[in-house]
PDB file of N, CA, C and O and ligand atoms in Angstrom:
ATOM      1  N   UNK A   1      82.300  72.618  -7.159  1.00 63.00           N
ATOM      2  CA  UNK A   1      81.099  73.770  -6.860  1.00 63.00           C
ATOM      3  C   UNK A   1      80.330  73.746  -5.635  1.00 63.00           C
ATOM      4  O   UNK A   1      79.917  74.633  -5.150  1.00 63.00           O
ATOM      5  N   UNK A   2      80.320  72.494  -4.969  1.00 64.00           N
ATOM      6  CA  UNK A   2      79.260  72.146  -3.931  1.00 64.00           C
ATOM      7  C   UNK A   2      80.471  71.907  -2.951  1.00 64.00           C
ATOM      8  O   UNK A   2      79.826  71.763  -1.492  1.00 64.00           O
ATOM      9  N   UNK A   3      81.577  72.088  -2.992  1.00 64.00           N
ATOM     10  CA  UNK A   3      82.524  72.156  -1.869  1.00 64.00           C
ATOM     11  C   UNK A   3      82.358  73.347  -0.880  1.00 64.00           C
ATOM     12  O   UNK A   3      82.453  74.618  -0.993  1.00 64.00           O
ATOM     13  N   UNK A   4      82.181  72.980   0.464  1.00 64.00           N
ATOM     14  CA  UNK A   4      81.841  74.336   1.615  1.00 64.00           C
ATOM     15  C   UNK A   4      83.464  74.702   1.801  1.00 64.00           C
ATOM     16  O   UNK A   4      84.334  73.726   1.951  1.00 64.00           O
ATOM     17  N   UNK A   5      83.561  75.981   1.950  1.00 63.00           N
ATOM     18  CA  UNK A   5      84.626  76.481   1.955  1.00 63.00           C
ATOM     19  C   UNK A   5      84.614  76.894   3.811  1.00 63.00           C
ATOM     20  O   UNK A   5      84.710  78.217   3.964  1.00 63.00           O
ATOM     21  N   UNK A   6      84.894  75.851   4.339  1.00 62.00           N
ATOM     22  CA  UNK A   6      84.789  75.890   5.661  1.00 62.00           C
ATOM     23  C   UNK A   6      86.314  75.875   6.255  1.00 62.00           C
ATOM     24  O   UNK A   6      86.696  76.126   7.318  1.00 62.00           O
ATOM     25  N   UNK A   7      87.516  75.776   5.452  1.00 58.00           N
ATOM     26  CA  UNK A   7      88.752  75.911   6.087  1.00 58.00           C
ATOM     27  C   UNK A   7      89.699  76.377   5.336  1.00 58.00           C
ATOM     28  O   UNK A   7      90.528  76.231   4.138  1.00 58.00           O
ATOM     29  N   UNK A   8      89.579  78.029   5.196  1.00 58.00           N
ATOM     30  CA  UNK A   8      90.556  79.017   4.672  1.00 58.00           C
ATOM     31  C   UNK A   8      91.845  78.559   4.534  1.00 58.00           C
ATOM     32  O   UNK A   8      92.032  78.372   5.525  1.00 58.00           O
ATOM     33  N   UNK A   9      92.722  78.729   3.888  1.00 57.00           N
ATOM     34  CA  UNK A   9      94.039  78.396   3.743  1.00 57.00           C
ATOM     35  C   UNK A   9      94.272  76.726   3.509  1.00 57.00           C
ATOM     36  O   UNK A   9      95.578  76.495   3.555  1.00 57.00           O
ATOM     37  N   UNK A  10      93.334  76.076   3.724  1.00 55.00           N
ATOM     38  CA  UNK A  10      93.504  74.275   3.497  1.00 55.00           C
ATOM     39  C   UNK A  10      93.535  74.583   1.866  1.00 55.00           C
ATOM     40  O   UNK A  10      93.090  74.612   1.208  1.00 55.00           O
ATOM     41  N   UNK A  11      94.673  73.416   1.664  1.00 56.00           N
ATOM     42  CA  UNK A  11      94.787  73.199   0.352  1.00 56.00           C
ATOM     43  C   UNK A  11      93.821  72.393  -0.201  1.00 56.00           C
ATOM     44  O   UNK A  11      93.381  71.780   0.307  1.00 56.00           O
ATOM     45  N   UNK A  12      93.310  73.088  -1.109  1.00 59.00           N
ATOM     46  CA  UNK A  12      92.187  72.427  -1.970  1.00 59.00           C
ATOM     47  C   UNK A  12      92.150  70.765  -2.295  1.00 59.00           C
ATOM     48  O   UNK A  12      91.282  70.239  -2.342  1.00 59.00           O
ATOM     49  N   UNK A  13      93.310  70.507  -2.765  1.00 58.00           N
ATOM     50  CA  UNK A  13      93.572  69.131  -3.008  1.00 58.00           C
ATOM     51  C   UNK A  13      93.774  68.161  -1.753  1.00 58.00           C
ATOM     52  O   UNK A  13      94.156  67.185  -2.001  1.00 58.00           O
ATOM     53  N   UNK A  14      93.849  69.017  -0.794  1.00 67.00           N
ATOM     54  CA  UNK A  14      93.827  68.335   0.434  1.00 67.00           C
ATOM     55  C   UNK A  14      92.727  67.648   1.062  1.00 67.00           C
ATOM     56  O   UNK A  14      92.649  67.309   1.972  1.00 67.00           O
ATOM     57  N   UNK A  15      91.456  68.308   0.498  1.00 82.00           N
ATOM     58  CA  UNK A  15      90.222  68.160   1.298  1.00 82.00           C
ATOM     59  C   UNK A  15      89.673  66.556   0.836  1.00 82.00           C
ATOM     60  O   UNK A  15      88.964  66.334   1.718  1.00 82.00           O
ATOM     61  N   UNK A  16      90.212  65.909   0.111  1.00 86.00           N
ATOM     62  CA  UNK A  16      89.690  64.560  -0.166  1.00 86.00           C
ATOM     63  C   UNK A  16      90.577  63.509   0.810  1.00 86.00           C
ATOM     64  O   UNK A  16      91.950  63.553   1.096  1.00 86.00           O
ATOM     65  N   UNK A  17      89.835  62.666   1.570  1.00 90.00           N
ATOM     66  CA  UNK A  17      90.662  61.642   2.404  1.00 90.00           C
ATOM     67  C   UNK A  17      90.631  60.450   1.603  1.00 90.00           C
ATOM     68  O   UNK A  17      89.659  59.882   1.304  1.00 90.00           O
ATOM     69  N   UNK A  18      91.748  59.968   1.481  1.00 93.00           N
ATOM     70  CA  UNK A  18      91.735  58.257   1.118  1.00 93.00           C
ATOM     71  C   UNK A  18      91.443  57.258   2.447  1.00 93.00           C
ATOM     72  O   UNK A  18      92.116  57.592   3.417  1.00 93.00           O
ATOM     73  N   UNK A  19      90.440  56.326   2.363  1.00 93.00           N
ATOM     74  CA  UNK A  19      90.439  55.515   2.986  1.00 93.00           C
ATOM     75  C   UNK A  19      90.551  54.078   2.624  1.00 93.00           C
ATOM     76  O   UNK A  19      90.624  53.997   1.325  1.00 93.00           O
ATOM     77  N   UNK A  20      90.790  53.141   3.182  1.00 96.00           N
ATOM     78  CA  UNK A  20      91.425  51.822   3.085  1.00 96.00           C
ATOM     79  C   UNK A  20      89.992  51.096   2.751  1.00 96.00           C
ATOM     80  O   UNK A  20      89.287  51.024   3.869  1.00 96.00           O
ATOM     81  N   UNK A  21      89.461  50.237   1.880  1.00 97.00           N
ATOM     82  CA  UNK A  21      88.541  49.401   1.655  1.00 97.00           C
ATOM     83  C   UNK A  21      88.796  48.347   1.239  1.00 97.00           C
ATOM     84  O   UNK A  21      90.264  47.940   0.659  1.00 97.00           O
ATOM     85  N   UNK A  22      88.062  47.038   1.410  1.00 97.00           N
ATOM     86  CA  UNK A  22      88.373  46.057   1.015  1.00 97.00           C
ATOM     87  C   UNK A  22      87.241  45.620   0.071  1.00 97.00           C
ATOM     88  O   UNK A  22      86.240  45.448   0.611  1.00 97.00           O
ATOM     89  N   UNK A  23      87.659  44.999  -0.992  1.00 98.00           N
ATOM     90  CA  UNK A  23      86.809  44.352  -2.043  1.00 98.00           C
ATOM     91  C   UNK A  23      85.819  43.095  -1.613  1.00 98.00           C
ATOM     92  O   UNK A  23      86.629  42.450  -0.750  1.00 98.00           O
ATOM     93  N   UNK A  24      84.837  43.231  -1.235  1.00 97.00           N
ATOM     94  CA  UNK A  24      84.014  41.949  -1.075  1.00 97.00           C
ATOM     95  C   UNK A  24      84.096  40.868  -1.422  1.00 97.00           C
ATOM     96  O   UNK A  24      83.936  39.627  -1.225  1.00 97.00           O
ATOM     97  N   UNK A  25      84.291  40.940  -2.874  1.00 97.00           N
ATOM     98  CA  UNK A  25      84.511  39.865  -3.601  1.00 97.00           C
ATOM     99  C   UNK A  25      85.876  39.069  -3.633  1.00 97.00           C
ATOM    100  O   UNK A  25      85.827  37.774  -3.381  1.00 97.00           O
ATOM    101  N   UNK A  26      87.112  39.776  -3.972  1.00 98.00           N
ATOM    102  CA  UNK A  26      88.139  38.993  -3.690  1.00 98.00           C
ATOM    103  C   UNK A  26      89.237  39.393  -2.655  1.00 98.00           C
ATOM    104  O   UNK A  26      90.284  39.008  -2.655  1.00 98.00           O
ATOM    105  N   UNK A  27      88.792  40.441  -1.800  1.00 98.00           N
ATOM    106  CA  UNK A  27      89.396  40.661  -0.454  1.00 98.00           C
ATOM    107  C   UNK A  27      90.598  41.638  -0.770  1.00 98.00           C
ATOM    108  O   UNK A  27      91.405  42.012  -0.077  1.00 98.00           O
ATOM    109  N   UNK A  28      90.887  42.230  -1.827  1.00 98.00           N
ATOM    110  CA  UNK A  28      91.811  43.009  -2.305  1.00 98.00           C
ATOM    111  C   UNK A  28      91.582  44.410  -1.400  1.00 98.00           C
ATOM    112  O   UNK A  28      90.449  44.951  -1.626  1.00 98.00           O
ATOM    113  N   UNK A  29      92.906  44.805  -1.048  1.00 97.00           N
ATOM    114  CA  UNK A  29      92.619  46.291  -0.272  1.00 97.00           C
ATOM    115  C   UNK A  29      93.142  47.329  -1.186  1.00 97.00           C
ATOM    116  O   UNK A  29      93.936  46.792  -1.950  1.00 97.00           O
ATOM    117  N   UNK A  30      92.277  48.208  -1.236  1.00 96.00           N
ATOM    118  CA  UNK A  30      92.585  49.556  -2.050  1.00 96.00           C
ATOM    119  C   UNK A  30      92.427  50.664  -1.420  1.00 96.00           C
ATOM    120  O   UNK A  30      91.770  50.648  -0.356  1.00 96.00           O
ATOM    121  N   UNK A  31      92.942  51.979  -1.995  1.00 95.00           N
ATOM    122  CA  UNK A  31      92.333  52.914  -1.141  1.00 95.00           C
ATOM    123  C   UNK A  31      91.149  53.885  -2.365  1.00 95.00           C
ATOM    124  O   UNK A  31      90.983  53.730  -3.228  1.00 95.00           O
ATOM    125  N   UNK A  32      90.072  54.110  -1.072  1.00 94.00           N
ATOM    126  CA  UNK A  32      89.225  55.019  -2.355  1.00 94.00           C
ATOM    127  C   UNK A  32      88.983  56.516  -1.487  1.00 94.00           C
ATOM    128  O   UNK A  32      89.131  56.763  -0.173  1.00 94.00           O
ATOM    129  N   UNK A  33      88.780  57.526  -2.159  1.00 92.00           N
ATOM    130  CA  UNK A  33      88.791  58.855  -1.945  1.00 92.00           C
ATOM    131  C   UNK A  33      87.453  59.162  -1.128  1.00 92.00           C
ATOM    132  O   UNK A  33      86.511  58.549  -1.686  1.00 92.00           O
ATOM    133  N   UNK A  34      87.397  60.131  -0.384  1.00 91.00           N
ATOM    134  CA  UNK A  34      86.278  60.731   0.150  1.00 91.00           C
ATOM    135  C   UNK A  34      85.173  60.839  -0.694  1.00 91.00           C
ATOM    136  O   UNK A  34      84.092  60.557  -0.336  1.00 91.00           O
ATOM    137  N   UNK A  35      85.456  61.567  -1.680  1.00 90.00           N
ATOM    138  CA  UNK A  35      84.466  61.754  -2.613  1.00 90.00           C
ATOM    139  C   UNK A  35      83.924  60.376  -3.539  1.00 90.00           C
ATOM    140  O   UNK A  35      82.879  60.617  -4.274  1.00 90.00           O
ATOM    141  N   UNK A  36      84.419  59.753  -3.613  1.00 91.00           N
ATOM    142  CA  UNK A  36      83.675  58.060  -4.012  1.00 91.00           C
ATOM    143  C   UNK A  36      83.078  57.482  -3.345  1.00 91.00           C
ATOM    144  O   UNK A  36      82.246  56.385  -3.786  1.00 91.00           O
ATOM    145  N   UNK A  37      82.968  57.864  -2.010  1.00 89.00           N
ATOM    146  CA  UNK A  37      82.157  57.133  -1.185  1.00 89.00           C
ATOM    147  C   UNK A  37      80.666  57.344  -1.438  1.00 89.00           C
ATOM    148  O   UNK A  37      79.591  56.757  -0.703  1.00 89.00           O
ATOM    149  N   UNK A  38      80.173  58.380  -1.944  1.00 90.00           N
ATOM    150  CA  UNK A  38      78.829  58.387  -2.590  1.00 90.00           C
ATOM    151  C   UNK A  38      78.269  57.469  -3.501  1.00 90.00           C
ATOM    152  O   UNK A  38      77.250  57.476  -3.972  1.00 90.00           O
ATOM    153  N   UNK A  39      79.309  56.898  -4.297  1.00 92.00           N
ATOM    154  CA  UNK A  39      78.940  56.228  -5.410  1.00 92.00           C
ATOM    155  C   UNK A  39      79.897  54.667  -5.394  1.00 92.00           C
ATOM    156  O   UNK A  39      80.676  54.674  -4.432  1.00 92.00           O
ATOM    157  N   UNK A  40      79.682  53.759  -6.031  1.00 95.00           N
ATOM    158  CA  UNK A  40      80.247  52.584  -6.002  1.00 95.00           C
ATOM    159  C   UNK A  40      81.450  52.520  -6.812  1.00 95.00           C
ATOM    160  O   UNK A  40      81.797  53.520  -7.577  1.00 95.00           O
ATOM    161  N   UNK A  41      82.587  51.873  -6.277  1.00 95.00           N
ATOM    162  CA  UNK A  41      83.943  51.977  -6.825  1.00 95.00           C
ATOM    163  C   UNK A  41      84.141  50.728  -7.676  1.00 95.00           C
ATOM    164  O   UNK A  41      83.500  49.637  -6.871  1.00 95.00           O
ATOM    165  N   UNK A  42      85.143  50.720  -8.293  1.00 96.00           N
ATOM    166  CA  UNK A  42      85.131  49.153  -9.036  1.00 96.00           C
ATOM    167  C   UNK A  42      86.578  48.858  -8.695  1.00 96.00           C
ATOM    168  O   UNK A  42      87.483  49.348  -8.544  1.00 96.00           O
ATOM    169  N   UNK A  43      86.736  47.436  -8.209  1.00 97.00           N
ATOM    170  CA  UNK A  43      87.713  46.795  -7.461  1.00 97.00           C
ATOM    171  C   UNK A  43      88.715  46.729  -9.088  1.00 97.00           C
ATOM    172  O   UNK A  43      88.747  46.566 -10.082  1.00 97.00           O
ATOM    173  N   UNK A  44      90.216  47.059  -8.363  1.00 94.00           N
ATOM    174  CA  UNK A  44      91.163  47.392  -9.385  1.00 94.00           C
ATOM    175  C   UNK A  44      91.726  45.815  -9.599  1.00 94.00           C
ATOM    176  O   UNK A  44      92.340  45.564 -10.966  1.00 94.00           O
ATOM    177  N   UNK A  45      91.643  44.880  -9.116  1.00 96.00           N
ATOM    178  CA  UNK A  45      91.752  43.309  -9.131  1.00 96.00           C
ATOM    179  C   UNK A  45      90.906  42.508 -10.045  1.00 96.00           C
ATOM    180  O   UNK A  45      90.641  41.869 -11.056  1.00 96.00           O
ATOM    181  N   UNK A  46      89.264  42.635  -9.148  1.00 98.00           N
ATOM    182  CA  UNK A  46      88.264  41.502 -10.003  1.00 98.00           C
ATOM    183  C   UNK A  46      87.411  42.505 -10.990  1.00 98.00           C
ATOM    184  O   UNK A  46      86.420  41.798 -11.657  1.00 98.00           O
ATOM    185  N   UNK A  47      87.590  43.892 -10.856  1.00 97.00           N
ATOM    186  CA  UNK A  47      86.637  44.506 -11.590  1.00 97.00           C
ATOM    187  C   UNK A  47      85.071  44.559 -11.363  1.00 97.00           C
ATOM    188  O   UNK A  47      84.295  45.443 -12.047  1.00 97.00           O
ATOM    189  N   UNK A  48      84.782  44.242  -9.798  1.00 97.00           N
ATOM    190  CA  UNK A  48      83.570  44.317  -9.533  1.00 97.00           C
ATOM    191  C   UNK A  48      83.336  45.602  -8.852  1.00 97.00           C
ATOM    192  O   UNK A  48      84.164  46.099  -8.072  1.00 97.00           O
ATOM    193  N   UNK A  49      82.235  45.999  -9.112  1.00 97.00           N
ATOM    194  CA  UNK A  49      81.536  47.160  -8.049  1.00 97.00           C
ATOM    195  C   UNK A  49      81.211  46.920  -7.004  1.00 97.00           C
ATOM    196  O   UNK A  49      80.405  46.115  -6.956  1.00 97.00           O
ATOM    197  N   UNK A  50      81.846  47.909  -5.998  1.00 97.00           N
ATOM    198  CA  UNK A  50      80.874  47.870  -4.644  1.00 97.00           C
ATOM    199  C   UNK A  50      80.953  49.048  -4.039  1.00 97.00           C
ATOM    200  O   UNK A  50      81.565  50.151  -4.487  1.00 97.00           O
ATOM    201  N   UNK A  51      80.053  48.796  -2.911  1.00 96.00           N
ATOM    202  CA  UNK A  51      80.004  50.447  -2.231  1.00 96.00           C
ATOM    203  C   UNK A  51      80.983  50.272  -0.879  1.00 96.00           C
ATOM    204  O   UNK A  51      81.177  49.446  -0.249  1.00 96.00           O
ATOM    205  N   UNK A  52      81.870  51.226  -1.298  1.00 96.00           N
ATOM    206  CA  UNK A  52      83.023  51.558  -0.151  1.00 96.00           C
ATOM    207  C   UNK A  52      82.611  51.594   0.947  1.00 96.00           C
ATOM    208  O   UNK A  52      83.312  51.386   2.096  1.00 96.00           O
ATOM    209  N   UNK A  53      81.351  52.183   1.357  1.00 94.00           N
ATOM    210  CA  UNK A  53      80.819  52.923   2.713  1.00 94.00           C
ATOM    211  C   UNK A  53      80.733  51.642   3.408  1.00 94.00           C
ATOM    212  O   UNK A  53      81.086  51.251   4.881  1.00 94.00           O
ATOM    213  N   UNK A  54      80.279  50.281   2.892  1.00 96.00           N
ATOM    214  CA  UNK A  54      80.009  49.213   3.493  1.00 96.00           C
ATOM    215  C   UNK A  54      80.881  48.080   3.672  1.00 96.00           C
ATOM    216  O   UNK A  54      81.324  47.092   3.862  1.00 96.00           O
ATOM    217  N   UNK A  55      82.340  48.390   2.955  1.00 97.00           N
ATOM    218  CA  UNK A  55      83.466  47.804   2.909  1.00 97.00           C
ATOM    219  C   UNK A  55      84.853  48.201   3.306  1.00 97.00           C
ATOM    220  O   UNK A  55      85.716  48.199   2.709  1.00 97.00           O
ATOM    221  N   UNK A  56      84.699  49.199   4.406  1.00 95.00           N
ATOM    222  CA  UNK A  56      85.971  49.645   4.867  1.00 95.00           C
ATOM    223  C   UNK A  56      86.676  48.744   5.617  1.00 95.00           C
ATOM    224  O   UNK A  56      86.431  47.781   6.215  1.00 95.00           O
ATOM    225  N   UNK A  57      88.375  48.798   5.134  1.00 93.00           N
ATOM    226  CA  UNK A  57      89.276  47.931   5.967  1.00 93.00           C
ATOM    227  C   UNK A  57      89.271  48.474   7.358  1.00 93.00           C
ATOM    228  O   UNK A  57      89.409  49.360   7.819  1.00 93.00           O
TER     229      UNK A  57
HETATM  230 ZN1  LIG B   1      87.694  42.510  -5.964  1.00 88.20          ZN
END
């Protein structure tokens, strides 16, 4: 609903960017999508929640 429609013709499911992040606890690399940067994500390995903006790979 809040998506700005600034790219006509751009595939809607391509508006998310995957970025690499590193878990600050176990150092596991994983990908977070751009819409997940606004909230904490959970590490797939150690299950700890962390802020992806502060832990980019
Ligand atoms: Zn982890």
